[in-house]
CSV table of C-alpha atoms in Angstrom, one decimal:
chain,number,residue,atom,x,y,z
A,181,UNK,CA,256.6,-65.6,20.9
A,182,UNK,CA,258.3,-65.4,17.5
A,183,UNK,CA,258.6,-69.4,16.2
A,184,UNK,CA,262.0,-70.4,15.2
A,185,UNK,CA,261.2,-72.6,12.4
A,186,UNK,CA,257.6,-73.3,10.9
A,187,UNK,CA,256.1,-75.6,8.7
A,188,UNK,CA,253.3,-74.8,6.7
A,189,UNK,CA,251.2,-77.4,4.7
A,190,UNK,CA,249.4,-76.4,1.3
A,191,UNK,CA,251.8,-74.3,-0.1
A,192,UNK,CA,250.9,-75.5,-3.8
A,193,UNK,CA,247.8,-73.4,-3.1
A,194,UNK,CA,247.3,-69.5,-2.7
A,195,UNK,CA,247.0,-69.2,1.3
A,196,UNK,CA,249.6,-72.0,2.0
A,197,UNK,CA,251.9,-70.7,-0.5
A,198,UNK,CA,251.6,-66.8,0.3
A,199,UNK,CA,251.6,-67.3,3.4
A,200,UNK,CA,255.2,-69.4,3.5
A,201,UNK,CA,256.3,-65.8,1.5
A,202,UNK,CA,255.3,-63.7,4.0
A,203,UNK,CA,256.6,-66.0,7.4
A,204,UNK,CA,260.1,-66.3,5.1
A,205,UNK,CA,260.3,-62.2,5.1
A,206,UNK,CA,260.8,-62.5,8.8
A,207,UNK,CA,264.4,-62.1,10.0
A,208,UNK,CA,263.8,-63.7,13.2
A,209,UNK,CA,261.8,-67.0,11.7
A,210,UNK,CA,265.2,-69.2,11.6
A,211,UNK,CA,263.7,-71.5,8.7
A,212,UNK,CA,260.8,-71.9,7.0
A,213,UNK,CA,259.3,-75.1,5.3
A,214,UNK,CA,256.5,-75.6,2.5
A,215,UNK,CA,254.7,-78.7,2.2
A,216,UNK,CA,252.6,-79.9,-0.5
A,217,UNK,CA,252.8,-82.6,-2.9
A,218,UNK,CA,252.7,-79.5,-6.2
A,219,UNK,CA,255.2,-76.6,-6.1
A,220,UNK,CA,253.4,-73.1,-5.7
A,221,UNK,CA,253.0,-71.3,-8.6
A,222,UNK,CA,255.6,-69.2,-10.1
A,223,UNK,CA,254.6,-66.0,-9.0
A,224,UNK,CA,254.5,-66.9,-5.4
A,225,UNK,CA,257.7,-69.2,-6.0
A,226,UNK,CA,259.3,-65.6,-7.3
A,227,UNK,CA,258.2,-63.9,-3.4
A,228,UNK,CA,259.3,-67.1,-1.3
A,229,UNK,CA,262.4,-66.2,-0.7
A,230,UNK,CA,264.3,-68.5,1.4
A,231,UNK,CA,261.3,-70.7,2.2
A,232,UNK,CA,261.7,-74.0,1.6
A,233,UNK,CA,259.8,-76.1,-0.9
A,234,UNK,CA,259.5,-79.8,0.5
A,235,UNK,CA,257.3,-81.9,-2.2
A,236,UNK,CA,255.6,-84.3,0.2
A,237,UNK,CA,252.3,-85.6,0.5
A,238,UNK,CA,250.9,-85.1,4.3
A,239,UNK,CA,249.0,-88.8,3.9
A,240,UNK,CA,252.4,-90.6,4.1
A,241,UNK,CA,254.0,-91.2,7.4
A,242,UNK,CA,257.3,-90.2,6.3
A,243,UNK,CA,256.0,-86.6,7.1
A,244,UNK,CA,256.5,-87.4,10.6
A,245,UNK,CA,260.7,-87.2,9.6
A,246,UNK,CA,260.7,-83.9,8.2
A,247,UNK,CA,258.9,-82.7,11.1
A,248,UNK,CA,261.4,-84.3,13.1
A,249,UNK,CA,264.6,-83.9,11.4
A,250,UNK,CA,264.4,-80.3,11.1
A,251,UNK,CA,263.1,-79.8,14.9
A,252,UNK,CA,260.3,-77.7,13.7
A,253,UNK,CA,258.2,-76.1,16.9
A,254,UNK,CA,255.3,-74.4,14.7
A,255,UNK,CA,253.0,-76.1,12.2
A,256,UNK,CA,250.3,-74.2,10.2
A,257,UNK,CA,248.0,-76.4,8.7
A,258,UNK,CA,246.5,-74.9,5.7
A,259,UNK,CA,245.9,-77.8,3.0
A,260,UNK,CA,242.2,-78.2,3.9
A,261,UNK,CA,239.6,-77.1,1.9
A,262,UNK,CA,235.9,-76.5,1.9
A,263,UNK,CA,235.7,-74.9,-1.1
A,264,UNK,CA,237.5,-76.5,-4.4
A,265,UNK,CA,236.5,-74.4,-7.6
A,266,UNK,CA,236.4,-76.7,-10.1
A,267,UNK,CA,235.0,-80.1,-10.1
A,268,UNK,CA,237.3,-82.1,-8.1
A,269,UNK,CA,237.0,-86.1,-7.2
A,270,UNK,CA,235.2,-86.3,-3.7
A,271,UNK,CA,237.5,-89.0,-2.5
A,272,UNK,CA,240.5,-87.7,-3.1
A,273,UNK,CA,239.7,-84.3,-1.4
A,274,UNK,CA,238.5,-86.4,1.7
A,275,UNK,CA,241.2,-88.4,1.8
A,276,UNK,CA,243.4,-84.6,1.6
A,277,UNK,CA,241.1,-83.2,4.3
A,278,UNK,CA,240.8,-85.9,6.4
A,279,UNK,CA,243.8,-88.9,5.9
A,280,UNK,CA,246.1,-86.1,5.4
A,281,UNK,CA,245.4,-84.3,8.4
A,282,UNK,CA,245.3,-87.6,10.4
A,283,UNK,CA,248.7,-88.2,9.8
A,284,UNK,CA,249.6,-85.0,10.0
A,285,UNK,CA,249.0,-84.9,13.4
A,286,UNK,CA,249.9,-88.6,14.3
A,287,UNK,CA,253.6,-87.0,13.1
A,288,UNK,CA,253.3,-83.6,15.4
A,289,UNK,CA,252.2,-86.0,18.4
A,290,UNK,CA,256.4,-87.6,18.0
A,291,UNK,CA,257.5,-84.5,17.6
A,292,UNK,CA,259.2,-83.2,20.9
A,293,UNK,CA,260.1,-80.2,19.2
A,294,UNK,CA,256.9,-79.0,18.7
A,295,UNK,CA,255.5,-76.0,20.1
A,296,UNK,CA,252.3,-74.5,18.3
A,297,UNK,CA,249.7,-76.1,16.4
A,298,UNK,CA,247.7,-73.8,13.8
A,299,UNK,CA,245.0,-75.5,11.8
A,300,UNK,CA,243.0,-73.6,9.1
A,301,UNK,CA,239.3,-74.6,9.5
A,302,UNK,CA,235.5,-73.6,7.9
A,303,UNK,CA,232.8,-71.9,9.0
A,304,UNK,CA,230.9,-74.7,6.9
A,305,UNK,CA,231.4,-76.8,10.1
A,306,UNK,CA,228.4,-74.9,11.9
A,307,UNK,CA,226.3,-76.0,8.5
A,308,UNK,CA,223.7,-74.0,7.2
A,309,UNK,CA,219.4,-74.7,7.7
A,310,UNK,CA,216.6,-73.1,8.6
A,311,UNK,CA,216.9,-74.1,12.2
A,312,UNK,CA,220.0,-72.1,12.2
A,313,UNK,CA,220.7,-69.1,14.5
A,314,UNK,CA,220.9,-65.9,13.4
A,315,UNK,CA,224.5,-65.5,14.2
A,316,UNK,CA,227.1,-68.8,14.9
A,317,UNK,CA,229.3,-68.2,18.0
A,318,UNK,CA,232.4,-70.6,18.4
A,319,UNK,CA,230.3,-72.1,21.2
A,320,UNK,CA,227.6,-73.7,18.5
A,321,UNK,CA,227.8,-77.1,17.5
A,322,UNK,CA,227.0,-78.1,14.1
A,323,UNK,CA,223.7,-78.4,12.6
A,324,UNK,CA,222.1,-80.1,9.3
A,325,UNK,CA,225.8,-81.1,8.2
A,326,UNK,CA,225.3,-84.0,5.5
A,327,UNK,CA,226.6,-87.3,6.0
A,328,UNK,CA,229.4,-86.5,3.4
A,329,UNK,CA,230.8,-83.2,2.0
A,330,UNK,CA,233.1,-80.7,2.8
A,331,UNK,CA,231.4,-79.5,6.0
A,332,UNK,CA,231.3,-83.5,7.3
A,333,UNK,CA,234.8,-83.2,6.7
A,334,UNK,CA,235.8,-80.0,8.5
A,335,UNK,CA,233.9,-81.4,11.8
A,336,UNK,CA,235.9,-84.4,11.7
A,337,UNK,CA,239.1,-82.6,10.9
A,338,UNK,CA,238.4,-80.6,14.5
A,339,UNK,CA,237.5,-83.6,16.1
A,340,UNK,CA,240.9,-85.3,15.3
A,341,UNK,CA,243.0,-81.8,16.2
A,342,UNK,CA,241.0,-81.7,19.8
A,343,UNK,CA,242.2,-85.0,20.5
A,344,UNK,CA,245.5,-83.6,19.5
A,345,UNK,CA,245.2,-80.9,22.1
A,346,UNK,CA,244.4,-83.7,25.2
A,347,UNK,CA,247.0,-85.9,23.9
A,348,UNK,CA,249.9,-83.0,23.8
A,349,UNK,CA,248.4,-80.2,26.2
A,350,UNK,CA,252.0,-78.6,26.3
A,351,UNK,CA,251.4,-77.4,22.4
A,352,UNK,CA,249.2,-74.6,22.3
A,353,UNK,CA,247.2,-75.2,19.4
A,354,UNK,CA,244.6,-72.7,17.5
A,355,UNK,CA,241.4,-73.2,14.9
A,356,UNK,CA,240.8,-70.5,13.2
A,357,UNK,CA,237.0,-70.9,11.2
A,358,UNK,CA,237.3,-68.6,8.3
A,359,UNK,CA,234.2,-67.6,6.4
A,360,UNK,CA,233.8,-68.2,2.9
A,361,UNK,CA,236.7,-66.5,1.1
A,362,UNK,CA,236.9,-64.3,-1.8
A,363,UNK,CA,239.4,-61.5,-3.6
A,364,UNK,CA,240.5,-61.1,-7.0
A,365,UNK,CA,243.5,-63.3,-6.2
A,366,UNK,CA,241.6,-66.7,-5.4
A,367,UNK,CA,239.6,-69.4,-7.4
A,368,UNK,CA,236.8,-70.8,-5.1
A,369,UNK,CA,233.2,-71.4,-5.0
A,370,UNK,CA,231.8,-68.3,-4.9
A,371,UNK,CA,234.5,-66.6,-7.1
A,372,UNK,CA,233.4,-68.5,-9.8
A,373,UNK,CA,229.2,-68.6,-9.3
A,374,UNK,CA,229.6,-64.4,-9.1
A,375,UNK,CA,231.4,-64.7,-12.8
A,376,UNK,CA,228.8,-66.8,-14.2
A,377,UNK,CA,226.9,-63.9,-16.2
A,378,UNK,CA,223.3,-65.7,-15.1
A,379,UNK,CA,223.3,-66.3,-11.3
A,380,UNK,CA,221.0,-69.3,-10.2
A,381,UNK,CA,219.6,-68.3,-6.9
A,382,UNK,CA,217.0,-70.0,-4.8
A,383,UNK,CA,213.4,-69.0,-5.4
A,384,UNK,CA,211.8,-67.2,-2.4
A,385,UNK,CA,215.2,-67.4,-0.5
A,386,UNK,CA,217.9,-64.3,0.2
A,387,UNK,CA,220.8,-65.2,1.7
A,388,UNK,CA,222.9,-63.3,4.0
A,389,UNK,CA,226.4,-63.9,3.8
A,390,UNK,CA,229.3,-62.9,5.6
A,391,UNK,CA,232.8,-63.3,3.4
A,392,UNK,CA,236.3,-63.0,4.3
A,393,UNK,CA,238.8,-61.2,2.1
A,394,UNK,CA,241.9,-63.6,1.3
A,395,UNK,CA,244.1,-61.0,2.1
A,396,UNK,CA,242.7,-60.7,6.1
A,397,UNK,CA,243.2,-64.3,5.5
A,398,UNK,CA,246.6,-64.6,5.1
A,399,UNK,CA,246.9,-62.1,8.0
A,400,UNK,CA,245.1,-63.5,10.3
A,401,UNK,CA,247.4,-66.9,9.8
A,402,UNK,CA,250.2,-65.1,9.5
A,403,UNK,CA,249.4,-63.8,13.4
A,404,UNK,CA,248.1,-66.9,14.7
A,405,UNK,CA,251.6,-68.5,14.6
A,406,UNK,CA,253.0,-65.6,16.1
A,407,UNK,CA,250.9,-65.4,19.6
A,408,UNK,CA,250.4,-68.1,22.3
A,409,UNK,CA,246.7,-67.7,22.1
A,410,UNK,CA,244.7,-71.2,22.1
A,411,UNK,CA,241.2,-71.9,21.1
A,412,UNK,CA,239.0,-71.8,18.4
A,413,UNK,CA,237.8,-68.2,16.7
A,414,UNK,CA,235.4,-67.2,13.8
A,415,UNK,CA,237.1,-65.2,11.0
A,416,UNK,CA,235.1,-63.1,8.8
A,417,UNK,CA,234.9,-59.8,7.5
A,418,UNK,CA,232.4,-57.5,9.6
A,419,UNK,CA,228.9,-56.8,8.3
A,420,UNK,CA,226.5,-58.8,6.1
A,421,UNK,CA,225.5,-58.8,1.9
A,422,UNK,CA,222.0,-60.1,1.2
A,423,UNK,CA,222.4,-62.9,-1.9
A,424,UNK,CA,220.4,-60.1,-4.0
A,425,UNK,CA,222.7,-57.6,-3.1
A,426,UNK,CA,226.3,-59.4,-3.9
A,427,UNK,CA,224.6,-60.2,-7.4
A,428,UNK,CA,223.8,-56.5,-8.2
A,429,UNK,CA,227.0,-55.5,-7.5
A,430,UNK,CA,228.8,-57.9,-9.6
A,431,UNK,CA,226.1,-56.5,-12.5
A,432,UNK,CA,225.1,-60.0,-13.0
A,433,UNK,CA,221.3,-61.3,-13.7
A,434,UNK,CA,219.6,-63.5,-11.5
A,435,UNK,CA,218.1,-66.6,-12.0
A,436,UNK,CA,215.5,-67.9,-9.4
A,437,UNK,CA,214.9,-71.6,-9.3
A,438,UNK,CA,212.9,-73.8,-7.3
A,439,UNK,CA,215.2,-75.4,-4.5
A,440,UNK,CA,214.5,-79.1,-5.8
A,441,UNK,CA,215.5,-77.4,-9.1
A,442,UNK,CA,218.9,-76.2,-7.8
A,443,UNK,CA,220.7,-79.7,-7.2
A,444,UNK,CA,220.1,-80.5,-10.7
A,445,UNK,CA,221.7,-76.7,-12.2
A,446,UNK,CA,224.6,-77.8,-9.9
A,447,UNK,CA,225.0,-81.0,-12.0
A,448,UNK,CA,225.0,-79.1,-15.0
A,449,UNK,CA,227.5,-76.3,-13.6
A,450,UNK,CA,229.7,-79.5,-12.6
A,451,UNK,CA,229.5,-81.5,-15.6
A,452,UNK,CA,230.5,-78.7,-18.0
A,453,UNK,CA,233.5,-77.8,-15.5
A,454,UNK,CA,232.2,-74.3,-14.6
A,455,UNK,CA,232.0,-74.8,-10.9
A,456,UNK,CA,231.6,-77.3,-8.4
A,457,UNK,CA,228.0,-76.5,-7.0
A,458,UNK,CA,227.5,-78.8,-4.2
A,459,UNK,CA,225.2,-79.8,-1.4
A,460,UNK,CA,226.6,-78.1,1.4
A,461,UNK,CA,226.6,-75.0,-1.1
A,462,UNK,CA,223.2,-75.3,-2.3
A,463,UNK,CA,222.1,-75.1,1.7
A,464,UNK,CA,224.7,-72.1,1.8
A,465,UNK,CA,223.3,-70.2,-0.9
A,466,UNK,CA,219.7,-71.2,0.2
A,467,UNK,CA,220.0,-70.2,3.7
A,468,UNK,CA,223.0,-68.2,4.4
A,469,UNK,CA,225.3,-67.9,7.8
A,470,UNK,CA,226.6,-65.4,9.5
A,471,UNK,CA,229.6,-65.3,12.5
A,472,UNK,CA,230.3,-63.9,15.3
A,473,UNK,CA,233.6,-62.4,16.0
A,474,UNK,CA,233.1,-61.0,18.9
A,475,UNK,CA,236.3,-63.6,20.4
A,476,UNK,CA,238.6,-63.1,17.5
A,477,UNK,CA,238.8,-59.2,18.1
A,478,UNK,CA,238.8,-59.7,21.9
A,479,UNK,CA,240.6,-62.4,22.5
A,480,UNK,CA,242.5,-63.2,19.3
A,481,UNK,CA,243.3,-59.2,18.8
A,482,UNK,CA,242.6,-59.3,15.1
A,483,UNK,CA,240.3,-57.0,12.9
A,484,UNK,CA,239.8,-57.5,9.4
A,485,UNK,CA,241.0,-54.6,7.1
A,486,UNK,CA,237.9,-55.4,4.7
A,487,UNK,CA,234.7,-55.9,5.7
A,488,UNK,CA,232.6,-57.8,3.3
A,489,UNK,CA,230.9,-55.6,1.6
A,490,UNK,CA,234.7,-54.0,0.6
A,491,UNK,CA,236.3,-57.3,0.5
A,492,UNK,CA,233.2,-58.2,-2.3
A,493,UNK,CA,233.7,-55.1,-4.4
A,494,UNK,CA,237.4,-55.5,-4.3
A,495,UNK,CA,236.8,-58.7,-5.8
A,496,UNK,CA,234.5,-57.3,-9.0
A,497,UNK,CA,237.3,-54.3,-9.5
A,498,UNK,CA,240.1,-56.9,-9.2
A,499,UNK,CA,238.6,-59.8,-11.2
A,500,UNK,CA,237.5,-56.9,-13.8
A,501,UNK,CA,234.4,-58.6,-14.5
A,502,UNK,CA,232.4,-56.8,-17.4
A,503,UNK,CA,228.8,-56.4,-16.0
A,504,UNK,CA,226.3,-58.2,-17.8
A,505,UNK,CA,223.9,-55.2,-17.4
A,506,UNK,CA,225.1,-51.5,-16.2
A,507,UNK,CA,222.5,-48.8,-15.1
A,508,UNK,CA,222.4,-47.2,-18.4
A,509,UNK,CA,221.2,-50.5,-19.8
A,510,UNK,CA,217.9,-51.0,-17.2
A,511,UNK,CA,217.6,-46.8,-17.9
A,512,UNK,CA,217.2,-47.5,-21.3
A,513,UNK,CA,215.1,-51.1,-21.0
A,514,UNK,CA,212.8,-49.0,-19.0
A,515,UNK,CA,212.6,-46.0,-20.9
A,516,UNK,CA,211.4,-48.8,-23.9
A,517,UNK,CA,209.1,-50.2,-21.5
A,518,UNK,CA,206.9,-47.6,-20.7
A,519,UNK,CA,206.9,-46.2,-24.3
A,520,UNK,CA,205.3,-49.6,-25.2
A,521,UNK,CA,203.1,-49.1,-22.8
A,522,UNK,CA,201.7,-45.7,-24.0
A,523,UNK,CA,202.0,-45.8,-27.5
């Protein structure tokens, strides 16, 4: 059922505010309405449309009137984040993640109006060890998550939005765990560790990982406030790209350190503003996960366009990065190799 008018949190970032653009394009969406406490940037500003920029902050009650006052049935929660880019102040992106969502919901449990409940999750919820199983179903509960981070966070975000669900069991409401994003268009994480020209890796470890493409996210969003499908889904690209592999592609050198090592290059990374490198990333790059979205094509009735290994080289053409070494380069090393050795 098409909603009548939506409000969608986050739009001062890509997904949030891309995906307000894309709702607004929709004749029969009566109104739309973009919450964050930043505009979006000007080039999404220039594709809203008639979206509605609202700039308030989803930690103060008073979000509970804008909910109310424009009788919105459809909420898309898409502030929270798992993966900031750059260093970033761990309480405040707690207190985004987790206050903010809080109130969020303590304003769509007054809200007679409202209908549907979308909530943007993480796979980072199911963690990531050595105990964990070779695939993550929606079924698995989380394992090895750290006492604080951006995984703790996710788990108690879903814990909050399930009592939601008991509370209010008339407002269909949907999780969607996206795997780790990436696309020439966004600045996360992993973006930024593939454009470091020396990649730290662990030593002795290989990571499979399973990415989403941002676009597929947006998509997959875009749908989930269109249907009256409830539950939690998975949502990654199909197929898997070893840590080795991802790095080869992007034509960047690795750099295996020991895993007590790795906490410390994170530091370094952080301090000097490259990336934010933390714990629940150093277990994701150490160990790996992968999802199953078996539910999500069944149930759900989506399919990502890219899979990851496509959604992964359209970021390297997109981001143009310039390859640190190129297969004419090893020819040539190796050609200078084995003369050394026989002269």
């Amino acid at each position: 059922m098409t909603p009548k008018v939506v409000l969608v949190t986050g739009v001062g970032g890509y997904l949030g505010g891309n995906l307000a653009a894309r709702l607004a394009a929709d004749p029969d969406i009566e109104r739309v309405l973009g919450v964050d406490t930043v505009p979006p940037p000007k080039d999404v500003v220039r594709t809203m449309g008639r979206a509605e920029f609202v700039r308030a902050d989803i930690r103060n009650p008073l979000i509970a009137k804008v909910i109310t006052s424009a009788n919105v049935d459809t909420v898309i929660h898409a502030s929270t984040t798992a993966n900031p880019a750059g260093p970033a102040r761990r309480t405040v992106l707690k207190e985004l993640n987790v206050i903010g969502t809080m109130q969020l919901l303590a304003a769509c449990q007054r809200a007679p109006s409202l209908r549907r409940l979308v909530v943007k999750s993480t796979a980072a919820v199911y963690g990531a060890s050595a105990r964990s199983p070779a695939v993550f179903t929606e079924d698995d509960t989380p394992k090895d998550i750290g006492s604080s981070g951006y995984a703790k966070d996710a788990v108690e975000v879903e814990g909050y939005v399930r009592g939601f669900a008991r509370r209010r069991p008339e407002v269909s409401v949907v999780t969607l765990r996206l795997a780790n994003l990436i696309g020439p268009n966004v600045d996360t994480v992993l973006t930024r560790y593939f454009a470091l020209p020396v990649v730290p890796t662990v030593l002795g470890f290989d990571a499979r990982m399973q990415l989403l493409h941002s676009e597929d996210a947006l998509a997959v969003l875009e749908q989930a406030a269109m249907l009256d499908v409830t539950g939690v889904f998975n949502v990654a690209g199909d197929g898997v790209l070893m840590l080795s592999q991802a790095i080869r592609r992007a034509g960047r050198l690795p750099l295996p350190v020991l895993r007590q090592a790795l906490p410390s290059v994170g530091r370094v990374l952080r301090g000097a503003r490259v990336v934010d490198f933390s714990a629940d990333h150093v277990r994701y790059l150490n160990y790996g996960r992968v999802l199953d979205t078996t539910r999500l094509k069944a149930e759900f009735g989506f399919t990502p366009r890219w899979t990851t290994r496509q959604a992964f080289d359209d970021y390297v053409s997109g981001s143009k990065l310039r390859p640190v070494f190129t297969p004419a380069l090893l020819a040539a090393a190796r050609r200078r190799v084995l003369q050394g050795t026989r002269s």
